[in-house]
PDB file of C-alpha atoms in Angstrom:
ATOM      1  CA  UNK B   1      60.442 -28.668 -35.095  1.00 62.00           C
ATOM      2  CA  UNK B   2      60.229 -31.538 -33.017  1.00 70.00           C
ATOM      3  CA  UNK B   3      60.497 -29.546 -29.891  1.00 68.00           C
ATOM      4  CA  UNK B   4      57.518 -27.041 -30.652  1.00 68.00           C
ATOM      5  CA  UNK B   5      55.296 -29.744 -31.954  1.00 72.00           C
ATOM      6  CA  UNK B   6      55.767 -31.309 -28.745  1.00 68.00           C
ATOM      7  CA  UNK B   7      55.466 -28.366 -26.385  1.00 65.00           C
ATOM      8  CA  UNK B   8      51.838 -27.293 -28.737  1.00 69.00           C
ATOM      9  CA  UNK B   9      50.760 -31.019 -28.286  1.00 70.00           C
ATOM     10  CA  UNK B  10      51.398 -31.139 -24.248  1.00 66.00           C
ATOM     11  CA  UNK B  11      49.976 -27.972 -23.871  1.00 68.00           C
ATOM     12  CA  UNK B  12      46.405 -29.472 -26.709  1.00 66.00           C
ATOM     13  CA  UNK B  13      47.754 -26.881 -29.703  1.00 63.00           C
ATOM     14  CA  UNK B  14      47.470 -29.509 -31.474  1.00 57.00           C
ATOM     15  CA  UNK B  15      46.810 -28.258 -36.188  1.00 57.00           C
ATOM     16  CA  UNK B  16      42.955 -29.655 -35.900  1.00 57.00           C
ATOM     17  CA  UNK B  17      42.291 -27.092 -32.825  1.00 56.00           C
ATOM     18  CA  UNK B  18      43.610 -24.013 -34.330  1.00 59.00           C
ATOM     19  CA  UNK B  19      40.978 -25.500 -37.712  1.00 60.00           C
ATOM     20  CA  UNK B  20      38.059 -25.075 -35.537  1.00 60.00           C
ATOM     21  CA  UNK B  21      39.441 -21.962 -33.192  1.00 61.00           C
ATOM     22  CA  UNK B  22      38.918 -20.114 -37.116  1.00 63.00           C
ATOM     23  CA  UNK B  23      36.227 -21.716 -38.051  1.00 63.00           C
ATOM     24  CA  UNK B  24      34.380 -20.074 -35.015  1.00 63.00           C
ATOM     25  CA  UNK B  25      36.700 -16.608 -35.411  1.00 64.00           C
ATOM     26  CA  UNK B  26      34.230 -16.553 -38.526  1.00 67.00           C
ATOM     27  CA  UNK B  27      31.714 -13.796 -39.624  1.00 67.00           C
ATOM     28  CA  UNK B  28      28.613 -15.993 -40.382  1.00 67.00           C
ATOM     29  CA  UNK B  29      25.339 -13.611 -41.302  1.00 69.00           C
ATOM     30  CA  UNK B  30      22.402 -15.507 -39.756  1.00 65.00           C
ATOM     31  CA  UNK B  31      18.982 -15.809 -42.109  1.00 68.00           C
ATOM     32  CA  UNK B  32      17.247 -12.182 -41.989  1.00 64.00           C
ATOM     33  CA  UNK B  33      13.177 -13.138 -40.960  1.00 64.00           C
ATOM     34  CA  UNK B  34      10.364 -10.961 -41.325  1.00 62.00           C
ATOM     35  CA  UNK B  35       7.798 -10.755 -38.885  1.00 60.00           C
ATOM     36  CA  UNK B  36       4.303  -9.654 -40.456  1.00 58.00           C
ATOM     37  CA  UNK B  37       2.320  -8.699 -36.558  1.00 56.00           C
ATOM     38  CA  UNK B  38      -0.303  -5.837 -37.105  1.00 54.00           C
ATOM     39  CA  UNK B  39       0.802  -3.149 -34.649  1.00 56.00           C
ATOM     40  CA  UNK B  40      -1.462  -0.488 -33.027  1.00 55.00           C
ATOM     41  CA  UNK B  41       0.106   2.427 -31.442  1.00 58.00           C
ATOM     42  CA  UNK B  42      -2.547   2.628 -28.717  1.00 57.00           C
ATOM     43  CA  UNK B  43      -1.634   7.039 -29.077  1.00 56.00           C
ATOM     44  CA  UNK B  44      -3.517   6.730 -33.146  1.00 54.00           C
ATOM     45  CA  UNK B  45      -5.993   8.439 -30.598  1.00 50.00           C
ATOM     46  CA  UNK B  46      -4.052  11.367 -29.020  1.00 48.00           C
ATOM     47  CA  UNK B  47      -2.588  13.317 -31.445  1.00 46.00           C
ATOM     48  CA  UNK B  48      -6.470  14.782 -32.007  1.00 47.00           C
ATOM     49  CA  UNK B  49      -5.614  16.821 -28.612  1.00 48.00           C
ATOM     50  CA  UNK B  50      -9.747  18.705 -29.737  1.00 49.00           C
ATOM     51  CA  UNK B  51     -13.188  15.963 -29.485  1.00 49.00           C
ATOM     52  CA  UNK B  52     -14.941  15.856 -32.153  1.00 61.00           C
ATOM     53  CA  UNK B  53     -18.070  16.037 -29.773  1.00 75.00           C
ATOM     54  CA  UNK B  54     -19.786  13.150 -30.301  1.00 83.00           C
ATOM     55  CA  UNK B  55     -20.520  10.100 -27.145  1.00 86.00           C
ATOM     56  CA  UNK B  56     -20.461   6.791 -27.884  1.00 88.00           C
ATOM     57  CA  UNK B  57     -23.057   4.875 -25.933  1.00 90.00           C
ATOM     58  CA  UNK B  58     -22.384   0.713 -25.615  1.00 92.00           C
ATOM     59  CA  UNK B  59     -24.970  -1.947 -24.179  1.00 92.00           C
ATOM     60  CA  UNK B  60     -22.872  -5.053 -23.857  1.00 90.00           C
ATOM     61  CA  UNK B  61     -23.884  -8.679 -23.999  1.00 91.00           C
ATOM     62  CA  UNK B  62     -21.025 -10.783 -23.461  1.00 91.00           C
ATOM     63  CA  UNK B  63     -17.028  -9.440 -23.464  1.00 91.00           C
ATOM     64  CA  UNK B  64     -15.940  -9.423 -26.528  1.00 89.00           C
ATOM     65  CA  UNK B  65     -17.968  -6.377 -26.664  1.00 90.00           C
ATOM     66  CA  UNK B  66     -15.275  -4.996 -24.744  1.00 91.00           C
ATOM     67  CA  UNK B  67     -13.156  -4.813 -27.477  1.00 92.00           C
ATOM     68  CA  UNK B  68     -15.100  -2.622 -29.465  1.00 92.00           C
ATOM     69  CA  UNK B  69     -15.520   0.378 -26.913  1.00 92.00           C
ATOM     70  CA  UNK B  70     -11.944   0.394 -26.336  1.00 91.00           C
ATOM     71  CA  UNK B  71     -11.591   1.425 -29.796  1.00 92.00           C
ATOM     72  CA  UNK B  72     -13.795   4.037 -29.419  1.00 90.00           C
ATOM     73  CA  UNK B  73     -11.533   5.433 -26.291  1.00 90.00           C
ATOM     74  CA  UNK B  74      -8.616   4.523 -28.799  1.00 90.00           C
ATOM     75  CA  UNK B  75      -9.610   6.980 -31.468  1.00 88.00           C
ATOM     76  CA  UNK B  76     -10.458  10.032 -28.434  1.00 88.00           C
ATOM     77  CA  UNK B  77     -14.047   9.832 -27.855  1.00 90.00           C
ATOM     78  CA  UNK B  78     -16.267   9.506 -25.172  1.00 91.00           C
ATOM     79  CA  UNK B  79     -18.033   6.067 -24.418  1.00 92.00           C
ATOM     80  CA  UNK B  80     -21.114   5.871 -21.384  1.00 93.00           C
ATOM     81  CA  UNK B  81     -21.601   1.635 -21.226  1.00 93.00           C
ATOM     82  CA  UNK B  82     -24.770   0.648 -19.711  1.00 93.00           C
ATOM     83  CA  UNK B  83     -24.157  -3.287 -18.320  1.00 92.00           C
ATOM     84  CA  UNK B  84     -27.217  -4.406 -16.725  1.00 90.00           C
ATOM     85  CA  UNK B  85     -28.237  -6.490 -20.034  1.00 89.00           C
ATOM     86  CA  UNK B  86     -24.933  -8.161 -19.374  1.00 90.00           C
ATOM     87  CA  UNK B  87     -24.320 -10.436 -16.484  1.00 91.00           C
ATOM     88  CA  UNK B  88     -22.473  -9.247 -13.379  1.00 91.00           C
ATOM     89  CA  UNK B  89     -19.963 -11.720 -13.451  1.00 93.00           C
ATOM     90  CA  UNK B  90     -19.105 -10.648 -16.937  1.00 93.00           C
ATOM     91  CA  UNK B  91     -19.603  -7.308 -17.008  1.00 92.00           C
ATOM     92  CA  UNK B  92     -17.150  -6.384 -13.882  1.00 93.00           C
ATOM     93  CA  UNK B  93     -14.322  -9.059 -16.314  1.00 94.00           C
ATOM     94  CA  UNK B  94     -15.415  -6.045 -18.613  1.00 93.00           C
ATOM     95  CA  UNK B  95     -14.837  -3.709 -16.554  1.00 93.00           C
ATOM     96  CA  UNK B  96     -12.009  -4.633 -15.480  1.00 93.00           C
ATOM     97  CA  UNK B  97     -10.672  -4.668 -19.380  1.00 93.00           C
ATOM     98  CA  UNK B  98     -11.362  -1.334 -19.814  1.00 93.00           C
ATOM     99  CA  UNK B  99      -9.675   0.171 -16.718  1.00 93.00           C
ATOM    100  CA  UNK B 100      -6.387  -1.455 -18.321  1.00 92.00           C
ATOM    101  CA  UNK B 101      -7.910   0.391 -21.933  1.00 92.00           C
ATOM    102  CA  UNK B 102      -8.608   3.847 -20.414  1.00 92.00           C
ATOM    103  CA  UNK B 103      -5.226   3.778 -18.135  1.00 91.00           C
ATOM    104  CA  UNK B 104      -2.904   2.655 -21.480  1.00 91.00           C
ATOM    105  CA  UNK B 105      -5.505   5.557 -22.672  1.00 90.00           C
ATOM    106  CA  UNK B 106      -3.831   8.842 -19.483  1.00 88.00           C
ATOM    107  CA  UNK B 107      -8.520   8.185 -19.611  1.00 90.00           C
ATOM    108  CA  UNK B 108     -11.149   8.236 -17.194  1.00 90.00           C
ATOM    109  CA  UNK B 109     -13.548   5.550 -15.585  1.00 90.00           C
ATOM    110  CA  UNK B 110     -16.326   6.743 -13.517  1.00 90.00           C
ATOM    111  CA  UNK B 111     -19.249   5.567 -12.678  1.00 90.00           C
ATOM    112  CA  UNK B 112     -22.809   7.522 -13.474  1.00 87.00           C
ATOM    113  CA  UNK B 113     -25.512   4.941 -12.428  1.00 87.00           C
ATOM    114  CA  UNK B 114     -26.371   1.974 -10.745  1.00 88.00           C
ATOM    115  CA  UNK B 115     -24.103   0.207 -13.632  1.00 90.00           C
ATOM    116  CA  UNK B 116     -24.034   2.429 -16.095  1.00 92.00           C
ATOM    117  CA  UNK B 117     -19.998   3.423 -16.437  1.00 92.00           C
ATOM    118  CA  UNK B 118     -18.479   6.427 -18.618  1.00 92.00           C
ATOM    119  CA  UNK B 119     -15.195   6.365 -20.212  1.00 91.00           C
ATOM    120  CA  UNK B 120     -13.502   9.447 -21.053  1.00 90.00           C
ATOM    121  CA  UNK B 121     -10.212   9.507 -23.295  1.00 89.00           C
ATOM    122  CA  UNK B 122      -7.653  12.403 -21.312  1.00 86.00           C
ATOM    123  CA  UNK B 123      -9.005  14.846 -23.577  1.00 82.00           C
ATOM    124  CA  UNK B 124     -12.312  14.842 -22.199  1.00 81.00           C
ATOM    125  CA  UNK B 125     -12.926  16.462 -18.564  1.00 76.00           C
ATOM    126  CA  UNK B 126     -15.833  14.651 -16.162  1.00 75.00           C
ATOM    127  CA  UNK B 127     -16.673  16.915 -12.937  1.00 72.00           C
ATOM    128  CA  UNK B 128     -19.171  17.055 -11.064  1.00 74.00           C
ATOM    129  CA  UNK B 129     -20.765  15.457  -7.271  1.00 68.00           C
ATOM    130  CA  UNK B 130     -23.113  13.362  -7.952  1.00 61.00           C
ATOM    131  CA  UNK B 131     -20.652  10.800 -10.064  1.00 53.00           C
ATOM    132  CA  UNK B 132     -18.390  11.126  -7.163  1.00 57.00           C
ATOM    133  CA  UNK B 133     -21.207  10.425  -4.379  1.00 62.00           C
ATOM    134  CA  UNK B 134     -22.791   7.502  -6.818  1.00 58.00           C
ATOM    135  CA  UNK B 135     -19.551   6.154  -7.004  1.00 58.00           C
ATOM    136  CA  UNK B 136     -18.707   6.404  -3.051  1.00 62.00           C
ATOM    137  CA  UNK B 137     -22.493   4.280  -2.848  1.00 61.00           C
ATOM    138  CA  UNK B 138     -21.765   1.517  -5.115  1.00 58.00           C
ATOM    139  CA  UNK B 139     -17.739   0.511  -4.569  1.00 58.00           C
ATOM    140  CA  UNK B 140     -18.505  -2.271  -2.556  1.00 48.00           C
ATOM    141  CA  UNK B 141     -22.328  -3.233  -4.702  1.00 54.00           C
ATOM    142  CA  UNK B 142     -22.458  -5.080  -7.711  1.00 53.00           C
ATOM    143  CA  UNK B 143     -19.029  -4.780  -9.300  1.00 56.00           C
TER     144      UNK B 143
END
C-alpha cells in the first residue's frame, strides 16, 4: 500500500488531484437567459407576390427618412424618391442605404430623373429605355 501511494505521489497522482478531477468532471448547468431583441424578417413583403398597385412617393430631407422608405420596400411596395430637397452628400448616403435595402429584398433601384429614384421590390418589373439612358448619362454626376 505504501508503495502504491509512493508511486502515486511520484507521478503526481495524489488524493487532491483526483478530487479536483472529480469536480471538473461533474456536469454543471448554466442559467438560461432570454434575449428580448426585436427581430424583423426581411422576407415579410415576399409572402404576397402580387403588388397592391400602390407606389409611395417620398421627398426625404434627412437621412433618417430612409428608414420609412426601406420599411415600405420590405412591405412589398414600390417607392419613388425625390432627393431635390436633400443635401447632395446626405442624398448619396441615403441612396447607398436604399441600395442595401433593395439588395436585401432582391429588388431594383433605378434613376428615373436627375434626383429621382425608383425603388422596387422583386415582384415589380421596371422596363423602358428612358431610365437606362438617364442612368448612363448621370452615372458620374450628382450621385
